[in-house]
XYZ file of C-alpha atoms in Angstrom:
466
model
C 10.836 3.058 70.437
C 12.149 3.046 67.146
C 8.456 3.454 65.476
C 7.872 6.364 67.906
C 11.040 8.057 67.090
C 10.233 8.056 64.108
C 6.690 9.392 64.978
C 8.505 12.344 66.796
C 11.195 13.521 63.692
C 8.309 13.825 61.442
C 6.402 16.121 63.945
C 9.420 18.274 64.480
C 9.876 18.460 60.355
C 9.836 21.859 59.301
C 7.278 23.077 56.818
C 8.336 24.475 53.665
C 7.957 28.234 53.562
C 5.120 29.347 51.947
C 6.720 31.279 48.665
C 8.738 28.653 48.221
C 5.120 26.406 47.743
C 3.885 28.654 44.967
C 7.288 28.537 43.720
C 7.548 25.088 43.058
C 3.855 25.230 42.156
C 4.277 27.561 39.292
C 7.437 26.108 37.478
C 5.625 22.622 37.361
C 2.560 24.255 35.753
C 4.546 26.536 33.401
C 6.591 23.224 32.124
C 3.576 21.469 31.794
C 1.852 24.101 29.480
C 5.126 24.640 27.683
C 4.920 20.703 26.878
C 1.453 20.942 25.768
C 1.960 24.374 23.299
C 5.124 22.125 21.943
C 3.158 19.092 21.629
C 0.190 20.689 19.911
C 2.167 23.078 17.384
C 5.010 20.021 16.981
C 4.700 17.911 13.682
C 6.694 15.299 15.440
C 8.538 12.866 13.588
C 6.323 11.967 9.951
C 5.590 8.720 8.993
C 4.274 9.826 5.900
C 4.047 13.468 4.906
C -0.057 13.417 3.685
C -1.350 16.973 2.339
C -4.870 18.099 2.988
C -5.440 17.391 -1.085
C -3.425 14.761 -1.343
C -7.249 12.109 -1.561
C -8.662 14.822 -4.042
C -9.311 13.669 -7.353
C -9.615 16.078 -10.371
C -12.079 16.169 -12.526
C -13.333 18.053 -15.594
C -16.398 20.107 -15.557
C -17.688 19.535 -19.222
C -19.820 22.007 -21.483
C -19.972 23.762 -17.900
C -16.447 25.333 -18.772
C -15.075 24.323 -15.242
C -12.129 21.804 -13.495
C -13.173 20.565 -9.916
C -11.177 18.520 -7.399
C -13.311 15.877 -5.673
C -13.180 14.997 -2.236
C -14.426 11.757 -1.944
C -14.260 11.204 1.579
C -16.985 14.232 1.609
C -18.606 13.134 -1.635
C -18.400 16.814 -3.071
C -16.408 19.169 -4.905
C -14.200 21.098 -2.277
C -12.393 23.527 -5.275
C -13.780 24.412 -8.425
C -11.610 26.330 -10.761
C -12.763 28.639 -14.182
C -11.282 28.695 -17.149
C -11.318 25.575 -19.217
C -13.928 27.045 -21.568
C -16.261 25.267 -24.242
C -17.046 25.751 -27.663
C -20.070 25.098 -29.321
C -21.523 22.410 -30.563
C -20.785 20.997 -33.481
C -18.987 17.837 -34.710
C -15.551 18.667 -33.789
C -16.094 20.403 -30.736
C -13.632 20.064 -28.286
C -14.380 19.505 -24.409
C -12.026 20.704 -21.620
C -10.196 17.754 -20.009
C -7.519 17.070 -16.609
C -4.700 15.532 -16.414
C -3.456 13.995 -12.769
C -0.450 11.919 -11.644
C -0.279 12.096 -7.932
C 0.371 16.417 -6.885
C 0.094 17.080 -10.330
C -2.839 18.251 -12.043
C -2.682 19.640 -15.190
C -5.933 21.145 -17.197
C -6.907 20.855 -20.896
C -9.010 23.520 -22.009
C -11.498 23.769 -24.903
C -9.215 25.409 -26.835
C -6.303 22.870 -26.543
C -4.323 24.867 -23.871
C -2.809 23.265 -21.427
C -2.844 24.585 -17.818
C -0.628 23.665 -14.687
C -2.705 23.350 -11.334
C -1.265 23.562 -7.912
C -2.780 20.892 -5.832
C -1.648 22.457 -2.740
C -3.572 26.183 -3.472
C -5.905 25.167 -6.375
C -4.401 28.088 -8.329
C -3.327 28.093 -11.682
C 0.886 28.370 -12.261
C 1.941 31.676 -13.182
C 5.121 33.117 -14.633
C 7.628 35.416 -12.776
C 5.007 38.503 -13.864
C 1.754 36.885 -12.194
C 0.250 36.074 -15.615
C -1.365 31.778 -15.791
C 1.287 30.060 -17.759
C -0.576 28.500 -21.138
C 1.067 25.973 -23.655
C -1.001 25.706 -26.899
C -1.325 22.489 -28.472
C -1.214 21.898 -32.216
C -4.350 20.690 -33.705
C -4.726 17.324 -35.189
C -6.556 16.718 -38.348
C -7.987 13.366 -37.930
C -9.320 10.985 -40.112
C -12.538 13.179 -41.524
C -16.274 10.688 -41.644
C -14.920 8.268 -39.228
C -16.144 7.120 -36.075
C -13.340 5.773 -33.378
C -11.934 6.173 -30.041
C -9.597 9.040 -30.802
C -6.149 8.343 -29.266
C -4.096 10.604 -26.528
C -1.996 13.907 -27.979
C -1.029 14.690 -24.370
C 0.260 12.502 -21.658
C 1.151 12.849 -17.544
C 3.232 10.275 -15.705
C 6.191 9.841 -13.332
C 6.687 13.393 -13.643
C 6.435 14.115 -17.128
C 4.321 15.877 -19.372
C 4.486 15.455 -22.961
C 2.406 16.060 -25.671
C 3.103 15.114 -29.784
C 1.515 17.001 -32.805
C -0.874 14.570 -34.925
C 0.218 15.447 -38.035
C 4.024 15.596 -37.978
C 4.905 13.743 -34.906
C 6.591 16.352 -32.968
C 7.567 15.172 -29.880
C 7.891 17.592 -26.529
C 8.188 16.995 -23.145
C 9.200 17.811 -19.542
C 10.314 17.235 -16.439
C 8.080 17.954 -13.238
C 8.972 18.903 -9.665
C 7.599 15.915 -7.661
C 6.124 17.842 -5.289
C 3.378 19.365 -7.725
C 2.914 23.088 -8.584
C 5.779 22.861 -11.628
C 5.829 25.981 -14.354
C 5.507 24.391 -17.626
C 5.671 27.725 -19.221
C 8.708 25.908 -21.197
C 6.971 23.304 -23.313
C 6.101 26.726 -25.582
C 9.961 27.578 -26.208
C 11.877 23.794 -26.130
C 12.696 22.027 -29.141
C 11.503 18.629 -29.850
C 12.585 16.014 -28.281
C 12.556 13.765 -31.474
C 9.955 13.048 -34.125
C 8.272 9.659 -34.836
C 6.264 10.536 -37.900
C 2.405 11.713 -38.808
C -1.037 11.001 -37.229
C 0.633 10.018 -34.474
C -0.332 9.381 -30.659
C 1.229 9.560 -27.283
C 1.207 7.788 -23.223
C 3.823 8.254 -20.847
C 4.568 5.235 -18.333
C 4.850 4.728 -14.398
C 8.113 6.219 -14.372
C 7.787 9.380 -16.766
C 9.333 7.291 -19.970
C 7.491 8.723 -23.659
C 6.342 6.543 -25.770
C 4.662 7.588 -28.992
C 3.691 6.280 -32.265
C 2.822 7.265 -35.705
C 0.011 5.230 -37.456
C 1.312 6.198 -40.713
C 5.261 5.411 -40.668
C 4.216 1.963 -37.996
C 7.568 3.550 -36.126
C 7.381 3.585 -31.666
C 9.499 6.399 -30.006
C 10.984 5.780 -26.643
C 12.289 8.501 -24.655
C 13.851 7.594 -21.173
C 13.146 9.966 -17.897
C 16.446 10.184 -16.926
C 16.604 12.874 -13.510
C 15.444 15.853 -14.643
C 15.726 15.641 -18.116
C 15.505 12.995 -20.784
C 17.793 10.092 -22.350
C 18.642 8.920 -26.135
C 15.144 8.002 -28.131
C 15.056 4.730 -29.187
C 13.219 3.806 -32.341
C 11.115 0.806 -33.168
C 9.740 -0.157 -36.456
C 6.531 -2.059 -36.553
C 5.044 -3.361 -39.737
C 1.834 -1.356 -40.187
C 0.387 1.422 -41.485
C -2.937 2.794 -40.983
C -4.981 6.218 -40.237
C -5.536 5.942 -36.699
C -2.991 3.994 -33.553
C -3.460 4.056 -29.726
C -0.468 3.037 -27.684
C -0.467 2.610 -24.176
C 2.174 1.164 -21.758
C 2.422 -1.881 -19.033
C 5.127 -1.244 -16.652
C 8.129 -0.247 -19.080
C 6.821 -2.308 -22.360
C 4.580 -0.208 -24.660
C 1.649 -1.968 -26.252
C 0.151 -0.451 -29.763
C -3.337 -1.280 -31.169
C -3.859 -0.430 -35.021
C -7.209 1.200 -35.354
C -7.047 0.188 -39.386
C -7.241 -3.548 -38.452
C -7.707 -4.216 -34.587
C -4.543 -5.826 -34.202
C -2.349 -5.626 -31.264
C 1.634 -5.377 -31.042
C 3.553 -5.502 -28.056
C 7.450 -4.612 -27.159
C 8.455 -8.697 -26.702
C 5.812 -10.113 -28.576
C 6.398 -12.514 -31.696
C 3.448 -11.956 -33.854
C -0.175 -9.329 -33.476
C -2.992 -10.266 -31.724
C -6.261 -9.869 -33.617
C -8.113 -7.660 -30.670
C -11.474 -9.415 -29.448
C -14.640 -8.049 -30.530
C -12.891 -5.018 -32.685
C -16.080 -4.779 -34.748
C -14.081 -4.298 -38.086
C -16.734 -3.897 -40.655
C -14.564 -4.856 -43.984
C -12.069 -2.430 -43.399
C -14.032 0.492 -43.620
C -14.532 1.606 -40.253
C -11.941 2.451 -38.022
C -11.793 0.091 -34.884
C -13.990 1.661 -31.889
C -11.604 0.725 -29.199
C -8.998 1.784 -26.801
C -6.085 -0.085 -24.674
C -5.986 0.582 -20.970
C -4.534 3.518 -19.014
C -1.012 2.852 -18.152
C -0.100 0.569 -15.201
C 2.342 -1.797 -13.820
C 4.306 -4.402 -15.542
C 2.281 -7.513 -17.135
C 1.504 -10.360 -19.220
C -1.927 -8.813 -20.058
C -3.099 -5.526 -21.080
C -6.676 -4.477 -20.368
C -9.279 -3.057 -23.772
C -12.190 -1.682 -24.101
C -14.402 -1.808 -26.878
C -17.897 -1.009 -27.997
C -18.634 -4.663 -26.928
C -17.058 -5.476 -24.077
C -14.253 -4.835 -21.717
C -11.471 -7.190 -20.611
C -7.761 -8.486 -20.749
C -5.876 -10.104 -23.390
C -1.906 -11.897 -23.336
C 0.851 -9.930 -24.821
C 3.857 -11.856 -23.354
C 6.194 -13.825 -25.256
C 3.923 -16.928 -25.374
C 1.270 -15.212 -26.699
C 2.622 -16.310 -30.695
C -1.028 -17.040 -32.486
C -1.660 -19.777 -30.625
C -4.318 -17.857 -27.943
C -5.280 -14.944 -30.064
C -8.225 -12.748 -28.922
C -8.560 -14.981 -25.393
C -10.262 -12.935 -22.566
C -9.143 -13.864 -19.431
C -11.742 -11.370 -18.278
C -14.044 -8.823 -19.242
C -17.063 -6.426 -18.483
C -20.559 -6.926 -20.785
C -21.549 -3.865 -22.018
C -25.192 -5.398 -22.570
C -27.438 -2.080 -22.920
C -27.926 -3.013 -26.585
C -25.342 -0.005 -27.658
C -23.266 -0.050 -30.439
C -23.678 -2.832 -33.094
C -27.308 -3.672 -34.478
C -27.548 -4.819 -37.577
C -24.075 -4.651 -38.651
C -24.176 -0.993 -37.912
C -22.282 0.791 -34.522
C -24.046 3.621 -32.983
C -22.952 6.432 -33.923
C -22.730 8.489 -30.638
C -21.644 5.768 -28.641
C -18.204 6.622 -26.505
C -15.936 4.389 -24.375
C -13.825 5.249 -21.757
C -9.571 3.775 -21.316
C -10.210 1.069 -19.197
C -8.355 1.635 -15.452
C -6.563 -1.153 -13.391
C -6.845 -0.306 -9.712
C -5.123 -3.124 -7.921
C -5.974 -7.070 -9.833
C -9.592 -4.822 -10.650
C -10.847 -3.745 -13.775
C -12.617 -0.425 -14.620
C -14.614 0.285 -17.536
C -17.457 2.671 -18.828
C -19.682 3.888 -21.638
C -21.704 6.913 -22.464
C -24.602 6.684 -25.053
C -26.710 10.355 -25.296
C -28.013 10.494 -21.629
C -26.997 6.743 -20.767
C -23.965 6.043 -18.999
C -22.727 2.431 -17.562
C -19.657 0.964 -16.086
C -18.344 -2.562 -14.869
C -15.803 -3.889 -12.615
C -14.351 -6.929 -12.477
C -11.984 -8.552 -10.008
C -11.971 -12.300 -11.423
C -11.752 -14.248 -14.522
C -15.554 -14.046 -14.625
C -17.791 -12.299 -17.195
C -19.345 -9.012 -15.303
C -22.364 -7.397 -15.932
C -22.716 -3.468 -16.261
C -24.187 -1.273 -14.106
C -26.590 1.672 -15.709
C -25.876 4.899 -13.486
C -28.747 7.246 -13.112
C -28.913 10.458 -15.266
C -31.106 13.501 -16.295
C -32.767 15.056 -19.282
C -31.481 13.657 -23.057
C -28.558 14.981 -24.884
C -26.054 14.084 -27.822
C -23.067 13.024 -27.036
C -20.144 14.499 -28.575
C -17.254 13.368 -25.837
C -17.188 10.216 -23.536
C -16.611 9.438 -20.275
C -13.543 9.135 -18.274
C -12.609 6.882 -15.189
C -10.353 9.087 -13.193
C -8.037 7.632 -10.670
C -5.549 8.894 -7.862
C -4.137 6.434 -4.755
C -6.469 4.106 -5.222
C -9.444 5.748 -5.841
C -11.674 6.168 -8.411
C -14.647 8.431 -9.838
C -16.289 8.200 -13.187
C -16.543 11.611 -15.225
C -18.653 12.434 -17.589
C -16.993 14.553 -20.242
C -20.246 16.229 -21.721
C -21.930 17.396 -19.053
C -19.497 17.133 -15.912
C -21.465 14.622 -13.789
C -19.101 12.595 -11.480
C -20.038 9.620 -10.203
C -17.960 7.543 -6.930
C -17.430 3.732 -7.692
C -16.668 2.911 -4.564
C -19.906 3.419 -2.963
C -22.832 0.874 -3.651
C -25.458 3.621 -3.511
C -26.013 7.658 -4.082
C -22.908 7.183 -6.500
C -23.407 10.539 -8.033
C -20.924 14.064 -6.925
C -23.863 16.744 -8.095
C -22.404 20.322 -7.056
C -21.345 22.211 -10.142
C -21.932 25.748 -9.998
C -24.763 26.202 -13.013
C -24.959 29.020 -15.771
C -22.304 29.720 -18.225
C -18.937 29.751 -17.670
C -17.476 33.117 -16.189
C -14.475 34.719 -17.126
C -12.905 34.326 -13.728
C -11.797 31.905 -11.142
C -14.628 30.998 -8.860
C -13.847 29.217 -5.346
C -16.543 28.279 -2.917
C -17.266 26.230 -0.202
C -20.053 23.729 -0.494
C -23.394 24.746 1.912
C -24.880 21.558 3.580
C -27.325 21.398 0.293
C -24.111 20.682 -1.744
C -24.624 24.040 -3.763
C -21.651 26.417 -3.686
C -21.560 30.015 -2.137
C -19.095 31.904 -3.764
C -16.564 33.953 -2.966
C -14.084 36.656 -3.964
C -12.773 35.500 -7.618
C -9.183 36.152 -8.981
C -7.609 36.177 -12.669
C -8.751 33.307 -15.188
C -6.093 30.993 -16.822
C -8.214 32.611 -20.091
C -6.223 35.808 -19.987
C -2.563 34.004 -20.242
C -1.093 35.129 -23.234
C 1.956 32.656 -23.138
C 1.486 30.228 -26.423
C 3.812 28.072 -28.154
């Protein structure tokens, strides 16, 4: 009985009318494609907030006049900006350079301008009137008949820029908007921010502190980031004085190498460290060497010379007792550099880079170019990377770096190279030809070569110097 009854209500059930069907039919489909426009144009709740450029690494172009942003997920130049220029080619030319710490990108040209990129558009920062904002740089007067690593005159870290004139020391910096795209139109009108003496050389640490020194007056400048601006210098006086001095720094310690003798001083440490391998030649010859690019706090710092590559102690044990140990290094065994007693004359190292416990290093010799890694306390051999045609080298080569990655640039002749892949290392689309007085963007054809397409003003027709 009961199942039948049952049987019989759901017979005599009355059927929904039909509009109210499609009613009910309709409101569930228009909620479900309101739910999928929302969940398609939603950026729902970040994790991390990643740009589109934020894996680009920029790099400079060379004698070709250009800056480029690689994408090495693609392997290729995805932006290639005009502008940096190039001059000749003579003994002191200059080549244009690029400067990157995270979103900011800032360009050197041949002409010792400095140029604020946007990593977000690729455009160059203008002013309130739409002209590129420009910041001329003094020029140095090194050491004339000398062959040596020339040390940094302009620096970008932890949101600072700073640069310091060679000859007097003038020191002047600022503050960047962490998000990239800052004016820097500024750096031409401020004051400086204090002066550590002449032929003197600059870095700027992890966390936007200045650090400079002068080679002549053995004095270090720091200058604290402290928010947007900058705290009280503080002065130390080191006892040495000399033509050329590279200073670098590891964590919030700077570290100074004296180019006169190859020695190496260190904020905390008791006496100099004689630097291995300097190739001093009776005091004669400035050092051909370079200390590291700077990283995080530690008892080493990382050096390159003509030689070799590797680390060497700078905490406070580090009295005498262990001078010139490698704990590890890179072989640059191509035969470049000393033979005979002589060093090569166009022989060019690169500032080492740290990129987690690793070790990056590189050097350029007319067409050759080779670079080692090492990850250990083991000796390393170098790696020769293919190249074209021969040439004199004038400028070196550069290992460029952004979250965690790295490419190796060629300052000459613009050739980038990946070091993270084991094979077809080299990033080959350049536009060729001479540089052109405007702005070229393209987008790279499956051959790698660029198409072009509608240019805008060059960074060459700012006007704003300081």
């Amino acid at each position: 009985m009961t199942a039948q009854g049952e049987q019989t209500a759901g017979a005599q059930r009355r059927p929904r009318p039909v509009w109210l069907r499609v009613a009910s039919g309709g409101v569930v489909a228009l909620l479900v494609a309101v739910a999928a426009i929302y969940a398609w144009r939603a950026d729902g709740q970040p994790v991390h907030d990643v740009a589109l450029t934020d894996g680009g690494i920029w790099v400079s172009g060379g004698r070709t006049g250009y800056w480029g942003r690689v994408n090495t997920g693609a392997h290729e130049l995805d932006l290639v900006v005009q502008g940096a220029g190039r001059s000749g080619n003579g003994e002191g030319v200059v080549r244009p350079d690029v400067l990157q710490d995270g979103r900011q990108a800032i360009g050197v040209t041949a002409d010792r301008q400095l140029v604020a990129i946007d990593t977000r558009t690729g455009e160059p920062v203008r002013d309130d009137s739409g002209t590129v904002e420009t910041v001329q740089m003094p020029e140095p007067h090194w050491a004339t008949g000398q062959d040596f690593q020339r040390p940094d005159l302009v620096a970008l870290g932890g949101d600072t820029l700073a640069f310091v004139d060679h000859d007097t020391g003038r020191i002047v910096g600022t503050r960047l908007d962490p998000e990239g795209g800052s004016s820097i139109g500024e750096l031409a009108e401020v004051g400086p921010l204090d002066t550590v003496g002449p032929r003197a050389s600059i870095t700027v640490d992890d966390d936007g502190d200045i650090m400079a020194v002068s080679a002549q007056s053995g004095r270090v400048v720091e200058i604290p980031a402290k928010g947007d601006g900058f705290g009280a210098p503080k002065r130390t006086s080191l006892e040495f004085s000399g033509r050329a001095a590279d200073i670098t720094a590891v964590g919030d310690a700077w570290v100074v190498l004296d180019l006169e003798t190859g020695k190496v001083m260190a904020e905390g440490l008791e006496q100099p460290q004689a630097l291995p391998a300097s190739n001093e030649e009776a005091g004669q010859s400035l050092v051909v060497a370079t200390l590291q690019q700077p990283g995080p706090a530690s008892h080493v710092v990382a050096y390159s010379t003509v030689e070799s590559a590797g680390f060497m102690r700078i905490d406070s044990d580090s009295d005498g007792g262990n001078e010139g140990e490698i704990l590890s290094g890179i072989d640059e065994d191509s035969g470049a550099g000393v033979t005979g007693g002589s060093r090569s004359r166009f022989n060019r190292i690169s500032r080492p880079a740290l990129n987690g416990p690793c070790l990056y290093a590189a050097w350029g010799e007319g067409g050759t170019i080779r670079w080692g890694r090492t990850c250990t306390q083991d000796r390393r051999p170098t790696v020769e990377l293919p190249t074209e045609g021969e040439q004199t080298r004038r400028n070196g080569v550069a290992v460029r770096q952004a979250r965690g990655q790295l490419v190796l640039n060629d300052l000459d002749t613009g050739r980038v190279f990946d070091l993270s892949l084991p094979d077809d290392v080299r990033i080959d689309t350049w536009p060729g030809g001479a540089p052109r007085d405007e702005i070229e963007r393209y987008e790279p054809t499956p051959w790698g070569r660029p198409t072009t397409s509608s240019p805008t003003t060059s960074p060459t027709t700012a006007t704003k110097t300081g």
